[in-house]
PDB file of N, CA and C in Angstrom:
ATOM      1  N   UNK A   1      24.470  21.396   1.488  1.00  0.00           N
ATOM      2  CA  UNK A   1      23.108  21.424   0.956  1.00  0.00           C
ATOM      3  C   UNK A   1      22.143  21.128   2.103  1.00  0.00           C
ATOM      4  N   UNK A   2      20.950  22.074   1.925  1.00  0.00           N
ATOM      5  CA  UNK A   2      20.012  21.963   3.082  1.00  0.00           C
ATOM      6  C   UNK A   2      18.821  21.325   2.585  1.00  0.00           C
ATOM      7  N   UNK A   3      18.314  20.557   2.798  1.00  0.00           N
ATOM      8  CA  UNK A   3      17.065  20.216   2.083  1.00  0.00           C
ATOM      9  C   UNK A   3      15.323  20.287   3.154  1.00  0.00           C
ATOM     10  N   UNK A   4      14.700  21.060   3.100  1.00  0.00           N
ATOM     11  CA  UNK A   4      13.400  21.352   3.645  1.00  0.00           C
ATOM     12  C   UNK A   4      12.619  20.599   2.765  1.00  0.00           C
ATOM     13  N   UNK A   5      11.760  19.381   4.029  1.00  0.00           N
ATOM     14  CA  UNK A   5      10.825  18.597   3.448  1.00  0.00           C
ATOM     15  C   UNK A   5       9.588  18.644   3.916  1.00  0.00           C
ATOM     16  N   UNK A   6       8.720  18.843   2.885  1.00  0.00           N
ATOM     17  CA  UNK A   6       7.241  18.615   3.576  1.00  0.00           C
ATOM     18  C   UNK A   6       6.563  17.319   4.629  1.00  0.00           C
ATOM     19  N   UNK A   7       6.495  17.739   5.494  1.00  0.00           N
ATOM     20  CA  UNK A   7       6.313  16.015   6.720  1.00  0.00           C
ATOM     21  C   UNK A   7       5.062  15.215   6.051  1.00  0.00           C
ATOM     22  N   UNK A   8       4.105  15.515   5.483  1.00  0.00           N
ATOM     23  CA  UNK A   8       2.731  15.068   4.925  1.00  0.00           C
ATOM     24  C   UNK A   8       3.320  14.258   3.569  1.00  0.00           C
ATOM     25  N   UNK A   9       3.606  14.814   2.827  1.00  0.00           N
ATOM     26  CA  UNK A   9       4.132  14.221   1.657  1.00  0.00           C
ATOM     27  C   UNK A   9       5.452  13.897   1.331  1.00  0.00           C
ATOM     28  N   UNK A  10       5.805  14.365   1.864  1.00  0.00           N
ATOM     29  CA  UNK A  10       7.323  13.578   1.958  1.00  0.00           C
ATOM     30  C   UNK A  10       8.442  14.311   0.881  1.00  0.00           C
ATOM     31  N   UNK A  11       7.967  15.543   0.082  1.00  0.00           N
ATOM     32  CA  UNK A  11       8.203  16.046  -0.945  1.00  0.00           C
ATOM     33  C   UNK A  11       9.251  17.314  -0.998  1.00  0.00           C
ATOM     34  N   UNK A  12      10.361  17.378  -1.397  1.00  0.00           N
ATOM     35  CA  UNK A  12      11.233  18.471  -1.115  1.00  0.00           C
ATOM     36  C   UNK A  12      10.442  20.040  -1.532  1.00  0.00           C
ATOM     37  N   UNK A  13      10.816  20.481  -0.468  1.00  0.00           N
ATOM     38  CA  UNK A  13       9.812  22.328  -0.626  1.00  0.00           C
ATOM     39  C   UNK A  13      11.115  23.350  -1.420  1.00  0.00           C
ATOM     40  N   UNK A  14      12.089  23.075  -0.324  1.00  0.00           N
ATOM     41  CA  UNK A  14      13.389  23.986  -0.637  1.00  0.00           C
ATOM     42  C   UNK A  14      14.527  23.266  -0.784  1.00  0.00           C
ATOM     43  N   UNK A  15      15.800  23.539  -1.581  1.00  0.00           N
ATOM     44  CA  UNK A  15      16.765  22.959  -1.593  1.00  0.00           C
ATOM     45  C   UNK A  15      17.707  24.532  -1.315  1.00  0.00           C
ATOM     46  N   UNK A  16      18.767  24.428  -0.140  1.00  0.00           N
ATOM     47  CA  UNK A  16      19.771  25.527  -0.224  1.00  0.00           C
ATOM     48  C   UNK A  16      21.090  24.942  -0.115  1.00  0.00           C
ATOM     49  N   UNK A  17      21.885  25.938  -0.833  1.00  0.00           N
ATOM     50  CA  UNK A  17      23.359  25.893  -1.071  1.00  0.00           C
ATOM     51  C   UNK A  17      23.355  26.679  -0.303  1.00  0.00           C
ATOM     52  N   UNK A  18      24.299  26.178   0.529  1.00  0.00           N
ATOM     53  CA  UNK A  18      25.137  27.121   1.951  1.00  0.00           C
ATOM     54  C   UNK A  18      26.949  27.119   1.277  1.00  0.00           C
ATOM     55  N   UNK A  19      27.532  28.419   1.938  1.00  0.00           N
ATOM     56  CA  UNK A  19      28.767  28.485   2.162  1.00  0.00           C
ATOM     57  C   UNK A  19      29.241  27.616   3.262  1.00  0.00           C
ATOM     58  N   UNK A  20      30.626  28.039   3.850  1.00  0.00           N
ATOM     59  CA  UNK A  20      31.148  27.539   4.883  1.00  0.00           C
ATOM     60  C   UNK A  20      30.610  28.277   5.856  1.00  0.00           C
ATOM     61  N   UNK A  21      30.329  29.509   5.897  1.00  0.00           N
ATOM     62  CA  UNK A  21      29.633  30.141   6.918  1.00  0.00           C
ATOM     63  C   UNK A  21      28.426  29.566   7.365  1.00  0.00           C
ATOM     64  N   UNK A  22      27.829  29.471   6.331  1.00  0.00           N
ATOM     65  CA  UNK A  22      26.329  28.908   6.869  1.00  0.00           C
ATOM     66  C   UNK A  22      25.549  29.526   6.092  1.00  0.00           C
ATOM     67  N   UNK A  23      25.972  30.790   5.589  1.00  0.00           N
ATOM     68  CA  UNK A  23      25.132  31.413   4.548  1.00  0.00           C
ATOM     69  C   UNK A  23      24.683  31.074   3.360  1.00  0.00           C
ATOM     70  N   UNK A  24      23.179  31.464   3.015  1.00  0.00           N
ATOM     71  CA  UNK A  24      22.481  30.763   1.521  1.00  0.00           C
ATOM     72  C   UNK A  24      22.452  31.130   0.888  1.00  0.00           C
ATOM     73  N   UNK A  25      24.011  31.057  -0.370  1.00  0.00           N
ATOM     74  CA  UNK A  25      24.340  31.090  -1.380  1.00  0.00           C
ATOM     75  C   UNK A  25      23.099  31.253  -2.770  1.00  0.00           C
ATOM     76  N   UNK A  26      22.372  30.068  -2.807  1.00  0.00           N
ATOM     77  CA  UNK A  26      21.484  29.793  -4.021  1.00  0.00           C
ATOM     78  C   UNK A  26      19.961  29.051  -3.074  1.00  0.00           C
ATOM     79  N   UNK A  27      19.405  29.365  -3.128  1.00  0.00           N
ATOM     80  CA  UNK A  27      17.911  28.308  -3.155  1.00  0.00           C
ATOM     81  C   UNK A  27      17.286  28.152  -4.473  1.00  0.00           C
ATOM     82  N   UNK A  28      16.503  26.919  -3.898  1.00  0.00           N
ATOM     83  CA  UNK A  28      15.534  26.631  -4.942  1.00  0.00           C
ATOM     84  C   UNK A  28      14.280  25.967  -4.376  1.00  0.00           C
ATOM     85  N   UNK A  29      13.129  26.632  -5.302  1.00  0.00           N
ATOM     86  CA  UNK A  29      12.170  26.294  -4.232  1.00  0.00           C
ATOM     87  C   UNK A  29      11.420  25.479  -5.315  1.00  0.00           C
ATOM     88  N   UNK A  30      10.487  24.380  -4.976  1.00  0.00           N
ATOM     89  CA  UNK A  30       9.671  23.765  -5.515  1.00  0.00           C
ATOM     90  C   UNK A  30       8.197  23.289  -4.961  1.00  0.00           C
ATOM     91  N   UNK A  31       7.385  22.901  -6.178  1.00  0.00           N
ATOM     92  CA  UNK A  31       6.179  23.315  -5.388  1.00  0.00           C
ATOM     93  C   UNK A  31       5.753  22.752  -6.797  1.00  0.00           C
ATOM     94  N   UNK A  32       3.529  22.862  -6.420  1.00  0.00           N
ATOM     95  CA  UNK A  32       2.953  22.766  -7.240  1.00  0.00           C
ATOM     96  C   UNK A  32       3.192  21.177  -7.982  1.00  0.00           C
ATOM     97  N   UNK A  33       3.478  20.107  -6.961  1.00  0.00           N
ATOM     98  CA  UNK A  33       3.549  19.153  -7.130  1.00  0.00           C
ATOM     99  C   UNK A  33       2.246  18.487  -8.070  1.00  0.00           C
ATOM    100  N   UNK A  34       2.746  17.348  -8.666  1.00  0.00           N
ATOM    101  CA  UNK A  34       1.197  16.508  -9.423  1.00  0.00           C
ATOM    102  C   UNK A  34       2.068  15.493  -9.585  1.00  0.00           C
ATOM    103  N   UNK A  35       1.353  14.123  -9.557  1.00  0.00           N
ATOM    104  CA  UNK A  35       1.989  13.071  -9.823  1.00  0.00           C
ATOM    105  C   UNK A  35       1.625  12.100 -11.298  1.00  0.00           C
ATOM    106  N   UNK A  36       3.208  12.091 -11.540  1.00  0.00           N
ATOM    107  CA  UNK A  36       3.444  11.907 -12.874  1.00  0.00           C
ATOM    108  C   UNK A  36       4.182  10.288 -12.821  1.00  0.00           C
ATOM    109  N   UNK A  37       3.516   9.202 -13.794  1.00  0.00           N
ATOM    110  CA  UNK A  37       3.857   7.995 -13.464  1.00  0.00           C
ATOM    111  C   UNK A  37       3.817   7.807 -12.003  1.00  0.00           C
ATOM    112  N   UNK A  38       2.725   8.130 -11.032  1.00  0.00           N
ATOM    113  CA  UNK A  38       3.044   7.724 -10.113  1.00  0.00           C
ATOM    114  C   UNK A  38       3.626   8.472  -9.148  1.00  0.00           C
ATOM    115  N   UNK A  39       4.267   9.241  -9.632  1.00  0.00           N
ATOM    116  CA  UNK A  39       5.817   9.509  -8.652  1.00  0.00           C
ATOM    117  C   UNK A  39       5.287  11.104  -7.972  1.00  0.00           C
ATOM    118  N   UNK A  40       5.462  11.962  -7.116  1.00  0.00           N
ATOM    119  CA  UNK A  40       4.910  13.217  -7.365  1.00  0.00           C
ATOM    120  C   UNK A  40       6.162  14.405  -7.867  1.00  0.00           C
ATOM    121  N   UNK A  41       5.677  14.794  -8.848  1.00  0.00           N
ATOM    122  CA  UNK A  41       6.861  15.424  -9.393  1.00  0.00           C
ATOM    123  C   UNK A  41       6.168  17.210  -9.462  1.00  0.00           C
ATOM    124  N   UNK A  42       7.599  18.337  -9.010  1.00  0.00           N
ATOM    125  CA  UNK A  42       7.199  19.815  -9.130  1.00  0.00           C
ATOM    126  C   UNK A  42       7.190  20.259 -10.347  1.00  0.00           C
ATOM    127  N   UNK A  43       6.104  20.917 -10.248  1.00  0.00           N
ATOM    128  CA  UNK A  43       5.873  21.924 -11.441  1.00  0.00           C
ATOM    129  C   UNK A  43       6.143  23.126 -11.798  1.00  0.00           C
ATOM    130  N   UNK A  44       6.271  23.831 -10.482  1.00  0.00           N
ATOM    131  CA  UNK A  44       6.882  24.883 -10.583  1.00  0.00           C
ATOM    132  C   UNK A  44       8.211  24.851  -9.777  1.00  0.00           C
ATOM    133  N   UNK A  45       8.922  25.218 -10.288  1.00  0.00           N
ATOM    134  CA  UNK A  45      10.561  25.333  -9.906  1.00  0.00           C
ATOM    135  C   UNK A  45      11.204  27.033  -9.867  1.00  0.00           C
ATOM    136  N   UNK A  46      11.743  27.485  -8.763  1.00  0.00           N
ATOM    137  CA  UNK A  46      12.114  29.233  -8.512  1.00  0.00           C
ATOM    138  C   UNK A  46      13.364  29.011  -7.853  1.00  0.00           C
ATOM    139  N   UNK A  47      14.884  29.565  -8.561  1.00  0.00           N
ATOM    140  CA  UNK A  47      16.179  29.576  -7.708  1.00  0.00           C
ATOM    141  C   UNK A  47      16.049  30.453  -7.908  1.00  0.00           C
ATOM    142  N   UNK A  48      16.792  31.409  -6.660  1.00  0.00           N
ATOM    143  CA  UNK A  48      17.033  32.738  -6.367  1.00  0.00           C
ATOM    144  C   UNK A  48      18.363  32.430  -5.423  1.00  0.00           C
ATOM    145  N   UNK A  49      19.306  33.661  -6.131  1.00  0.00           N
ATOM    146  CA  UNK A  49      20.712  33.506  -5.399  1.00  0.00           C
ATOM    147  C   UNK A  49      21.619  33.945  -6.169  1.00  0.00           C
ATOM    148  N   UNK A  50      22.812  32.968  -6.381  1.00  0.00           N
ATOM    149  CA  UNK A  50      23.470  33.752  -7.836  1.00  0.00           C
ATOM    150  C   UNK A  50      22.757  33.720  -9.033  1.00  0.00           C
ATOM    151  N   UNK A  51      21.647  32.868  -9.355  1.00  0.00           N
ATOM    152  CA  UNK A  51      21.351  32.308 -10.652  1.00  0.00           C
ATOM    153  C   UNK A  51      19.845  32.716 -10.024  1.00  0.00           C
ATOM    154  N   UNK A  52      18.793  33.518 -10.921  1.00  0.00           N
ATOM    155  CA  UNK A  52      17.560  33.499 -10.688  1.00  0.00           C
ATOM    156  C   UNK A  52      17.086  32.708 -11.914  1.00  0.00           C
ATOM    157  N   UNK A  53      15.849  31.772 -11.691  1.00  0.00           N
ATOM    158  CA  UNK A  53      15.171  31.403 -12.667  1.00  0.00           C
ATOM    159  C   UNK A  53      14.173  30.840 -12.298  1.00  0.00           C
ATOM    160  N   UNK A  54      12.896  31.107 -12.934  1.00  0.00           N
ATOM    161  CA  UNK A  54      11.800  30.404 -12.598  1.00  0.00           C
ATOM    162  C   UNK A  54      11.383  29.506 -13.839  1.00  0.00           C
ATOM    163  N   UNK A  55      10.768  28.030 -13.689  1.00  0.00           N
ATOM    164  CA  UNK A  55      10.173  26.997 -14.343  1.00  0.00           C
ATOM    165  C   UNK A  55       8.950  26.375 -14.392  1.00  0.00           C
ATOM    166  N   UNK A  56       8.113  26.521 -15.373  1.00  0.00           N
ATOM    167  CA  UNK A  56       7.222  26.145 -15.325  1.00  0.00           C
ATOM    168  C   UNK A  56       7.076  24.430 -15.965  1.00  0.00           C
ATOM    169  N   UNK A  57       6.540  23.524 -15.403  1.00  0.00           N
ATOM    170  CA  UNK A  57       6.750  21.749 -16.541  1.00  0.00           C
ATOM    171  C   UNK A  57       4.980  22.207 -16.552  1.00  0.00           C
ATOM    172  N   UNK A  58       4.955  20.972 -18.010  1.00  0.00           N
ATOM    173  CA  UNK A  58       3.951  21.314 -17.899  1.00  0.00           C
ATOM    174  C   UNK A  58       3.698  19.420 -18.609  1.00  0.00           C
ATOM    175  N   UNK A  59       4.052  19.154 -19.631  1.00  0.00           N
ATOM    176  CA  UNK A  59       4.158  17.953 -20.189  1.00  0.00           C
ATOM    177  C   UNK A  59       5.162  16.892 -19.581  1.00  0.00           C
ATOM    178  N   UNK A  60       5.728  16.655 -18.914  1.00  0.00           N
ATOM    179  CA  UNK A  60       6.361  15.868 -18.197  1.00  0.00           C
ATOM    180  C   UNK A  60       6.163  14.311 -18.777  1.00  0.00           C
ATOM    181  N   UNK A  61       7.388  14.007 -19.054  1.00  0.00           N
ATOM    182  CA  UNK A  61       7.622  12.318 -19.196  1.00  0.00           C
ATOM    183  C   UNK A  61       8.805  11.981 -18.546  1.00  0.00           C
ATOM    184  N   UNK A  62       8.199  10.999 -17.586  1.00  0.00           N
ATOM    185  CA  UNK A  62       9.785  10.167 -17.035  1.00  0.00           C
ATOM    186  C   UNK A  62      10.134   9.139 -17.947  1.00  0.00           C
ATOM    187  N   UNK A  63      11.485   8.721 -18.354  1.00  0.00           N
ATOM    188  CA  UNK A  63      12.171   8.337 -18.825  1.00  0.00           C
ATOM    189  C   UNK A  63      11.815   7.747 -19.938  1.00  0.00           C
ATOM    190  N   UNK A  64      11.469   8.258 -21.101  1.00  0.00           N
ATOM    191  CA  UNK A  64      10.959   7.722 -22.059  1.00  0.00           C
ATOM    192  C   UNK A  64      11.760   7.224 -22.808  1.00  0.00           C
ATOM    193  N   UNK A  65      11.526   6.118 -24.012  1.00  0.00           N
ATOM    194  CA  UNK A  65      11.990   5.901 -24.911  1.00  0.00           C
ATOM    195  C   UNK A  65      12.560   6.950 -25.361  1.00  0.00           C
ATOM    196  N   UNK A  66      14.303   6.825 -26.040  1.00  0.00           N
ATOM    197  CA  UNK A  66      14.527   7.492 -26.981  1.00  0.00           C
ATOM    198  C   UNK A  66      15.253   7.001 -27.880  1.00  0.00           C
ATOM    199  N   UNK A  67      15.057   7.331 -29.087  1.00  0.00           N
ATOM    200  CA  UNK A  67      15.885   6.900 -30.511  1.00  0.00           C
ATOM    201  C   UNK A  67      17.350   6.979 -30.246  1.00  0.00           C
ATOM    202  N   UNK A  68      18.215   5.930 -30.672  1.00  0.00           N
ATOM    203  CA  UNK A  68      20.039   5.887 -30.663  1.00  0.00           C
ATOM    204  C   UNK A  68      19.978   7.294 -31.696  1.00  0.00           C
ATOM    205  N   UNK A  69      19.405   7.552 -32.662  1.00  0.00           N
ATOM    206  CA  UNK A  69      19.784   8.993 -33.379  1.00  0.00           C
ATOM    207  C   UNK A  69      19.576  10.298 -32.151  1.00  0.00           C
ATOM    208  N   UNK A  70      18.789  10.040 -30.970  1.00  0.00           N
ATOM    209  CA  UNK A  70      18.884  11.497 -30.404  1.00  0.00           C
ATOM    210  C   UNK A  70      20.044  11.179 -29.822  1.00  0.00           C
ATOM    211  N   UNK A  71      20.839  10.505 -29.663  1.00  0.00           N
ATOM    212  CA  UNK A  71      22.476  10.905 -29.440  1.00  0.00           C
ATOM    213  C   UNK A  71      23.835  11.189 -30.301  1.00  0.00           C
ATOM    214  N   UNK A  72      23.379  11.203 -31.539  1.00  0.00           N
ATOM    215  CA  UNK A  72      24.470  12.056 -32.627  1.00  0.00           C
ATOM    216  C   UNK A  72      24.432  13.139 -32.748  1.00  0.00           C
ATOM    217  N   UNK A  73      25.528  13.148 -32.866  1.00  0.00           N
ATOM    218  CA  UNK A  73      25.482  14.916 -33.241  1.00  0.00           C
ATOM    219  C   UNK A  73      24.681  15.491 -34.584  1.00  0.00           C
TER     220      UNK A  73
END
């Protein structure tokens, strides 16, 4: 895993999955940071590789309360 960080903010830009070769399997890029509790968290999220998908957050909660019922089946 390669991780590209922004030097100003300190904030991951790219994350890549390499083979043994060296070659980049999967990226994922992030961006469109805002800080949430504090923390700066991406908003937009794009892997391209084996798996394409793009993410938009938009409501974001870190670790909230949750009810013992959201873990039954």
């Amino acid at each position: 895993v390669v991780l590209l960080v922004d030097r100003e903010t300190l904030t991951i830009r790219e994350m890549r999955i390499v083979d043994e070769a060296g070659a980049v399997v999967q990226r994922l890029r992030m961006d469109r940071y805002r800080l949430v509790d504090g923390e700066p968290w991406p908003t937009r999220l794009r892997a391209t590789g084996r798996v394409d998908l793009s993410l938009r957050l938009s409501d974001i909660e870190l670790n909230p309360d949750l009810p013992a019922a959201a873990f039954e089946p």
